[in-house]
Amino acid sequence: MIEFHPVTAEDGQWAQPLLWQSGYASCEFSFVNIFMWSHVYHTQIARFENRVIARSESEDAYHYLYPAGSGDERAALEAIVQDARSAGRKLVIFSVTPDAAGRMEGWFPGLFRFEDVRDDADYLYDARELAELPGRKFQKKRNLCSRFERDNPDWQFHPLTPDALPAVRRFNNEWCQLYDNRDDAGIADEHRAIELVFQHYGQLGLKGGYITAGGRIVAFSFGSALNPRIFDTHVEKALYDVTGAYNIINREMARAFCGGCQWINREDDVGEEGLRKAKLSYNPVRLEPKWLAMRNDEE
């Protein structure tokens, strides 16, 4: 039996080390992501032996993060199947790697069908490349950073400390009201998630920064270590009408916080064409697949 409870910032103390043990590369295995989106997706969390199980819910289904940690993986999956059955809910397991899908098929032949959802794939980048923007393939990005520096000779990158949070929160509130943002339901959900993180910023092991130019904030970002090899960029916001603002915050975050990492995960594109184009333009090393697993006897 799995004993779930609402996710709290304090859960990171036990959950984060277990998530790290699995070494998974997708952003869903970041405790920060589990916590920050918990109010949006009605997420609960549980410890099953030495594995983390997170469960979100939709109208007729339970959605489970693939169990991460150490110990009996098959037993954790059996407990998930029983939990959904006991509640009379359809079962969806997300962030399933191809290797994990193979193990599931070996343990439960024919029980699951798997779906590779391109819109869910995470973009992984070489950390050194995002910091240095080397060679011809990054020429346009270097030009945009240079343009920003010329246009804003007084620009500065600042670590996002607790003292700076009020100003960055004001910037984020204003950003959400820009252009078409105010009518975007996805941005409204993200705003709730960011506000939750800001309320617990000091507890979550976050690293963040913001850019000022001309006496005002023009961009900010924060992320956390997904595991010792990968830094996960959770949020990146900049003013659309400041040329190069997105490029400069991306570069400076990589320089400030990712020197000891091999890769940077900039998460998925949620199927948005413009966001997909922007993420591909930074030359990802690979796309990290995140398969869905659903029971074959459920429609």
CSV table of C-alpha atoms in Angstrom, one decimal:
chain,number,residue,atom,x,y,z
A,1,MET,CA,0.0,0.0,0.0
A,2,ILE,CA,1.3,3.5,-0.9
A,3,GLU,CA,0.6,6.3,1.6
A,4,PHE,CA,0.4,9.5,-0.3
A,5,HIS,CA,0.4,13.0,1.1
A,6,PRO,CA,0.5,16.6,-0.4
A,7,VAL,CA,3.9,17.6,-1.5
A,8,THR,CA,5.7,20.0,0.8
A,9,ALA,CA,9.1,21.8,0.5
A,10,GLU,CA,10.3,19.7,3.4
A,11,ASP,CA,9.8,16.5,1.4
A,12,GLY,CA,12.9,17.5,-0.6
A,13,GLN,CA,15.1,16.4,2.3
A,14,TRP,CA,14.3,12.7,1.7
A,15,ALA,CA,13.0,12.7,-1.9
A,16,GLN,CA,15.9,14.6,-3.6
A,17,PRO,CA,18.6,12.0,-2.7
A,18,LEU,CA,16.5,9.2,-3.9
A,19,LEU,CA,15.7,10.9,-7.2
A,20,TRP,CA,19.4,11.5,-7.7
A,21,GLN,CA,20.2,7.8,-7.2
A,22,SER,CA,18.3,6.8,-10.4
A,23,GLY,CA,20.3,9.1,-12.6
A,24,TYR,CA,17.4,9.9,-14.8
A,25,ALA,CA,17.8,12.9,-17.2
A,26,SER,CA,14.3,14.2,-17.6
A,27,CYS,CA,13.1,17.2,-15.7
A,28,GLU,CA,10.2,15.4,-14.0
A,29,PHE,CA,12.8,13.7,-11.7
A,30,SER,CA,13.7,17.1,-10.2
A,31,PHE,CA,12.1,17.5,-6.8
A,32,VAL,CA,11.7,21.2,-7.5
A,33,ASN,CA,9.5,20.4,-10.5
A,34,ILE,CA,7.4,18.0,-8.5
A,35,PHE,CA,6.9,20.6,-5.8
A,36,MET,CA,6.4,23.7,-8.0
A,37,TRP,CA,3.7,22.1,-10.1
A,38,SER,CA,2.0,20.2,-7.3
A,39,HIS,CA,-0.8,22.8,-6.9
A,40,VAL,CA,-1.5,22.9,-10.6
A,41,TYR,CA,-1.6,19.1,-11.1
A,42,HIS,CA,-2.9,18.1,-7.6
A,43,THR,CA,0.3,16.1,-7.0
A,44,GLN,CA,0.9,13.9,-3.9
A,45,ILE,CA,4.1,12.1,-3.0
A,46,ALA,CA,5.0,9.0,-1.1
A,47,ARG,CA,8.0,7.0,-0.2
A,48,PHE,CA,7.7,3.3,-1.1
A,49,GLU,CA,10.7,1.5,0.4
A,50,ASN,CA,13.6,3.5,-1.1
A,51,ARG,CA,11.7,4.9,-4.1
A,52,VAL,CA,9.9,8.2,-4.7
A,53,ILE,CA,6.4,7.9,-6.1
A,54,ALA,CA,4.6,11.0,-7.2
A,55,ARG,CA,0.9,10.9,-8.2
A,56,SER,CA,-1.1,13.5,-10.0
A,57,GLU,CA,-4.7,13.3,-11.0
A,58,SER,CA,-7.0,14.2,-13.9
A,59,GLU,CA,-10.8,13.6,-14.1
A,60,ASP,CA,-10.7,9.8,-14.5
A,61,ALA,CA,-7.0,8.8,-14.2
A,62,TYR,CA,-4.0,8.8,-11.9
A,63,HIS,CA,-0.7,9.9,-13.4
A,64,TYR,CA,2.4,8.4,-11.7
A,65,LEU,CA,6.0,9.5,-12.2
A,66,TYR,CA,8.0,6.4,-12.9
A,67,PRO,CA,9.3,5.3,-9.5
A,68,ALA,CA,12.8,6.6,-8.9
A,69,GLY,CA,15.4,5.5,-6.3
A,70,SER,CA,16.8,2.2,-5.3
A,71,GLY,CA,15.4,-1.2,-4.2
A,72,ASP,CA,12.7,-3.3,-5.7
A,73,GLU,CA,11.6,-1.5,-8.9
A,74,ARG,CA,9.1,-4.2,-9.8
A,75,ALA,CA,7.4,-4.1,-6.4
A,76,ALA,CA,7.0,-0.3,-6.7
A,77,LEU,CA,5.3,-0.7,-10.1
A,78,GLU,CA,3.0,-3.4,-8.7
A,79,ALA,CA,2.0,-1.1,-5.9
A,80,ILE,CA,1.2,1.6,-8.4
A,81,VAL,CA,-1.0,-0.7,-10.4
A,82,GLN,CA,-2.8,-1.7,-7.2
A,83,ASP,CA,-3.2,1.9,-6.1
A,84,ALA,CA,-4.9,2.9,-9.3
A,85,ARG,CA,-7.1,-0.2,-9.3
A,86,SER,CA,-8.2,0.3,-5.7
A,87,ALA,CA,-9.3,3.9,-6.5
A,88,GLY,CA,-11.1,2.9,-9.7
A,89,ARG,CA,-8.9,5.2,-11.8
A,90,LYS,CA,-7.2,4.6,-15.1
A,91,LEU,CA,-3.5,4.3,-14.9
A,92,VAL,CA,-0.8,6.4,-16.7
A,93,ILE,CA,2.9,6.3,-15.9
A,94,PHE,CA,4.9,9.1,-17.3
A,95,SER,CA,8.6,9.9,-17.9
A,96,VAL,CA,9.2,6.2,-18.8
A,97,THR,CA,12.6,5.7,-20.5
A,98,PRO,CA,12.9,3.2,-23.3
A,99,ASP,CA,15.1,1.0,-21.0
A,100,ALA,CA,12.4,1.2,-18.3
A,101,ALA,CA,9.7,0.3,-20.8
A,102,GLY,CA,11.7,-2.8,-21.7
A,103,ARG,CA,11.9,-3.8,-18.0
A,104,MET,CA,8.2,-3.2,-17.6
A,105,GLU,CA,7.4,-5.4,-20.6
A,106,GLY,CA,9.6,-8.2,-19.2
A,107,TRP,CA,7.9,-8.1,-15.8
A,108,PHE,CA,4.3,-7.5,-17.0
A,109,PRO,CA,4.1,-9.0,-20.5
A,110,GLY,CA,1.3,-7.4,-22.6
A,111,LEU,CA,-0.1,-5.4,-19.7
A,112,PHE,CA,1.1,-2.0,-20.9
A,113,ARG,CA,1.2,-0.1,-24.2
A,114,PHE,CA,3.8,2.7,-24.6
A,115,GLU,CA,3.6,6.0,-26.4
A,116,ASP,CA,6.6,8.2,-27.3
A,117,VAL,CA,5.3,11.8,-27.1
A,118,ARG,CA,7.5,14.2,-29.0
A,119,ASP,CA,6.1,17.2,-27.3
A,120,ASP,CA,7.2,15.9,-24.0
A,121,ALA,CA,10.9,15.3,-24.9
A,122,ASP,CA,13.4,17.3,-22.9
A,123,TYR,CA,16.3,19.3,-24.6
A,124,LEU,CA,19.7,18.5,-23.3
A,125,TYR,CA,22.7,20.7,-24.1
A,126,ASP,CA,26.4,20.7,-23.5
A,127,ALA,CA,27.0,22.9,-20.5
A,128,ARG,CA,30.3,24.3,-21.9
A,129,GLU,CA,28.7,25.2,-25.2
A,130,LEU,CA,25.9,27.2,-23.6
A,131,ALA,CA,28.5,29.1,-21.5
A,132,GLU,CA,31.0,29.8,-24.4
A,133,LEU,CA,28.8,29.7,-27.5
A,134,PRO,CA,31.7,28.4,-29.6
A,135,GLY,CA,32.0,28.0,-33.4
A,136,ARG,CA,29.9,28.7,-36.4
A,137,LYS,CA,26.8,27.0,-35.1
A,138,PHE,CA,26.5,29.5,-32.3
A,139,GLN,CA,27.4,32.6,-34.4
A,140,LYS,CA,23.9,34.0,-34.3
A,141,LYS,CA,23.7,33.6,-30.5
A,142,ARG,CA,27.0,35.3,-30.0
A,143,ASN,CA,25.8,38.2,-32.2
A,144,LEU,CA,22.6,38.6,-30.1
A,145,CYS,CA,24.7,38.6,-26.9
A,146,SER,CA,27.0,41.2,-28.4
A,147,ARG,CA,24.1,43.3,-29.5
A,148,PHE,CA,22.6,43.2,-26.0
A,149,GLU,CA,26.0,44.3,-24.5
A,150,ARG,CA,26.4,47.2,-27.0
A,151,ASP,CA,22.8,48.4,-26.4
A,152,ASN,CA,23.1,48.1,-22.7
A,153,PRO,CA,26.6,49.1,-21.6
A,154,ASP,CA,25.7,49.1,-17.9
A,155,TRP,CA,24.2,45.6,-17.9
A,156,GLN,CA,24.9,43.3,-15.0
A,157,PHE,CA,24.2,39.7,-13.9
A,158,HIS,CA,23.2,39.3,-10.3
A,159,PRO,CA,22.7,36.1,-8.3
A,160,LEU,CA,19.1,35.7,-7.3
A,161,THR,CA,19.4,36.0,-3.5
A,162,PRO,CA,16.5,36.1,-1.0
A,163,ASP,CA,17.0,39.9,-0.8
A,164,ALA,CA,16.4,40.2,-4.5
A,165,LEU,CA,13.2,38.2,-4.5
A,166,PRO,CA,10.7,41.0,-4.1
A,167,ALA,CA,12.1,42.9,-7.1
A,168,VAL,CA,12.2,39.7,-9.3
A,169,ARG,CA,8.6,38.8,-8.2
A,170,ARG,CA,7.5,42.2,-9.3
A,171,PHE,CA,9.2,41.7,-12.7
A,172,ASN,CA,7.5,38.3,-13.0
A,173,ASN,CA,4.1,39.8,-12.2
A,174,GLU,CA,4.6,42.5,-14.8
A,175,TRP,CA,5.9,39.9,-17.4
A,176,CYS,CA,2.7,37.9,-17.0
A,177,GLN,CA,0.7,41.0,-18.0
A,178,LEU,CA,2.7,41.7,-21.2
A,179,TYR,CA,1.2,41.3,-24.7
A,180,ASP,CA,-0.9,38.2,-24.9
A,181,ASN,CA,0.5,36.7,-21.7
A,182,ARG,CA,-2.4,37.9,-19.6
A,183,ASP,CA,-4.9,35.7,-21.5
A,184,ASP,CA,-2.7,32.5,-21.6
A,185,ALA,CA,-3.9,29.8,-19.2
A,186,GLY,CA,-0.6,28.0,-19.4
A,187,ILE,CA,1.3,31.2,-18.3
A,188,ALA,CA,-1.3,31.7,-15.4
A,189,ASP,CA,-0.5,28.1,-14.2
A,190,GLU,CA,3.2,28.7,-14.5
A,191,HIS,CA,2.9,32.0,-12.5
A,192,ARG,CA,1.2,30.0,-9.7
A,193,ALA,CA,4.1,27.5,-9.8
A,194,ILE,CA,6.8,30.2,-9.8
A,195,GLU,CA,5.1,32.0,-6.9
A,196,LEU,CA,5.1,28.8,-4.9
A,197,VAL,CA,8.8,28.4,-5.5
A,198,PHE,CA,9.5,32.0,-4.5
A,199,GLN,CA,7.7,31.4,-1.2
A,200,HIS,CA,10.2,28.5,-0.4
A,201,TYR,CA,13.2,29.6,-2.4
A,202,GLY,CA,15.7,29.1,0.4
A,203,GLN,CA,14.6,25.5,1.1
A,204,LEU,CA,14.8,24.1,-2.5
A,205,GLY,CA,18.5,24.2,-3.4
A,206,LEU,CA,17.9,26.6,-6.2
A,207,LYS,CA,20.5,28.6,-8.2
A,208,GLY,CA,19.2,31.7,-10.0
A,209,GLY,CA,20.2,35.0,-11.5
A,210,TYR,CA,18.8,38.1,-13.0
A,211,ILE,CA,19.9,40.7,-15.5
A,212,THR,CA,19.6,44.5,-15.0
A,213,ALA,CA,20.1,47.1,-17.7
A,214,GLY,CA,19.3,50.8,-17.6
A,215,GLY,CA,18.3,50.5,-13.9
A,216,ARG,CA,15.6,47.8,-14.4
A,217,ILE,CA,15.4,44.0,-14.5
A,218,VAL,CA,15.1,42.7,-18.0
A,219,ALA,CA,15.5,38.9,-17.4
A,220,PHE,CA,15.7,36.3,-14.7
A,221,SER,CA,16.1,32.5,-14.5
A,222,PHE,CA,16.5,29.8,-11.9
A,223,GLY,CA,17.2,26.1,-11.8
A,224,SER,CA,18.6,23.2,-9.7
A,225,ALA,CA,20.8,20.2,-10.0
A,226,LEU,CA,18.8,17.3,-11.5
A,227,ASN,CA,21.8,15.1,-10.5
A,228,PRO,CA,25.5,15.6,-10.3
A,229,ARG,CA,25.8,15.6,-14.2
A,230,ILE,CA,22.8,17.7,-15.1
A,231,PHE,CA,21.5,21.2,-14.2
A,232,ASP,CA,17.8,21.7,-14.9
A,233,THR,CA,16.7,25.2,-15.9
A,234,HIS,CA,13.2,25.4,-14.5
A,235,VAL,CA,12.3,29.0,-15.5
A,236,GLU,CA,13.7,31.6,-17.9
A,237,LYS,CA,11.9,34.9,-18.5
A,238,ALA,CA,13.0,38.1,-20.3
A,239,LEU,CA,11.5,41.1,-21.9
A,240,TYR,CA,10.5,40.4,-25.5
A,241,ASP,CA,11.4,43.8,-26.8
A,242,VAL,CA,15.0,43.8,-25.4
A,243,THR,CA,17.1,42.3,-28.1
A,244,GLY,CA,19.3,39.5,-26.7
A,245,ALA,CA,17.8,39.5,-23.2
A,246,TYR,CA,16.9,35.8,-23.4
A,247,ASN,CA,20.3,35.0,-24.9
A,248,ILE,CA,22.3,36.8,-22.3
A,249,ILE,CA,20.4,35.3,-19.3
A,250,ASN,CA,20.9,31.8,-20.8
A,251,ARG,CA,24.6,32.4,-21.3
A,252,GLU,CA,25.2,33.9,-17.9
A,253,MET,CA,23.3,31.2,-16.0
A,254,ALA,CA,25.5,28.6,-17.7
A,255,ARG,CA,28.6,30.5,-16.8
A,256,ALA,CA,27.6,31.1,-13.2
A,257,PHE,CA,26.2,27.8,-12.1
A,258,CYS,CA,26.9,25.0,-14.6
A,259,GLY,CA,30.7,24.8,-14.6
A,260,GLY,CA,30.7,21.5,-12.8
A,261,CYS,CA,27.9,19.9,-14.9
A,262,GLN,CA,28.1,18.0,-18.2
A,263,TRP,CA,24.7,18.9,-19.5
A,264,ILE,CA,21.9,21.4,-19.1
A,265,ASN,CA,18.3,20.3,-19.3
A,266,ARG,CA,16.1,23.1,-20.7
A,267,GLU,CA,13.0,21.0,-20.5
A,268,ASP,CA,10.4,20.4,-23.1
A,269,ASP,CA,8.6,22.6,-25.7
A,270,VAL,CA,5.0,21.6,-24.8
A,271,GLY,CA,4.4,21.3,-28.5
A,272,GLU,CA,4.6,25.1,-29.1
A,273,GLU,CA,6.2,25.7,-32.6
A,274,GLY,CA,8.0,28.9,-31.5
A,275,LEU,CA,9.4,27.4,-28.4
A,276,ARG,CA,10.5,24.3,-30.3
A,277,LYS,CA,12.3,26.5,-32.9
A,278,ALA,CA,14.1,28.4,-30.1
A,279,LYS,CA,15.2,25.3,-28.3
A,280,LEU,CA,16.5,23.6,-31.5
A,281,SER,CA,18.4,26.8,-32.4
A,282,TYR,CA,20.7,26.2,-29.4
A,283,ASN,CA,21.9,22.9,-30.9
A,284,PRO,CA,20.8,20.3,-28.3
A,285,VAL,CA,23.1,17.3,-27.7
A,286,ARG,CA,20.1,15.1,-27.6
A,287,LEU,CA,16.4,14.9,-26.9
A,288,GLU,CA,15.5,12.9,-23.8
A,289,PRO,CA,12.4,10.8,-24.6
A,290,LYS,CA,9.7,10.6,-22.0
A,291,TRP,CA,7.3,7.8,-22.8
A,292,LEU,CA,3.8,7.2,-21.4
A,293,ALA,CA,2.8,3.8,-20.2
A,294,MET,CA,-0.9,2.9,-20.1
A,295,ARG,CA,-2.7,-0.4,-19.4
A,296,ASN,CA,-3.8,-2.3,-22.5
A,297,ASP,CA,-7.1,-3.2,-20.9
A,298,GLU,CA,-8.1,0.4,-20.3
A,299,GLU,CA,-9.1,2.8,-23.1
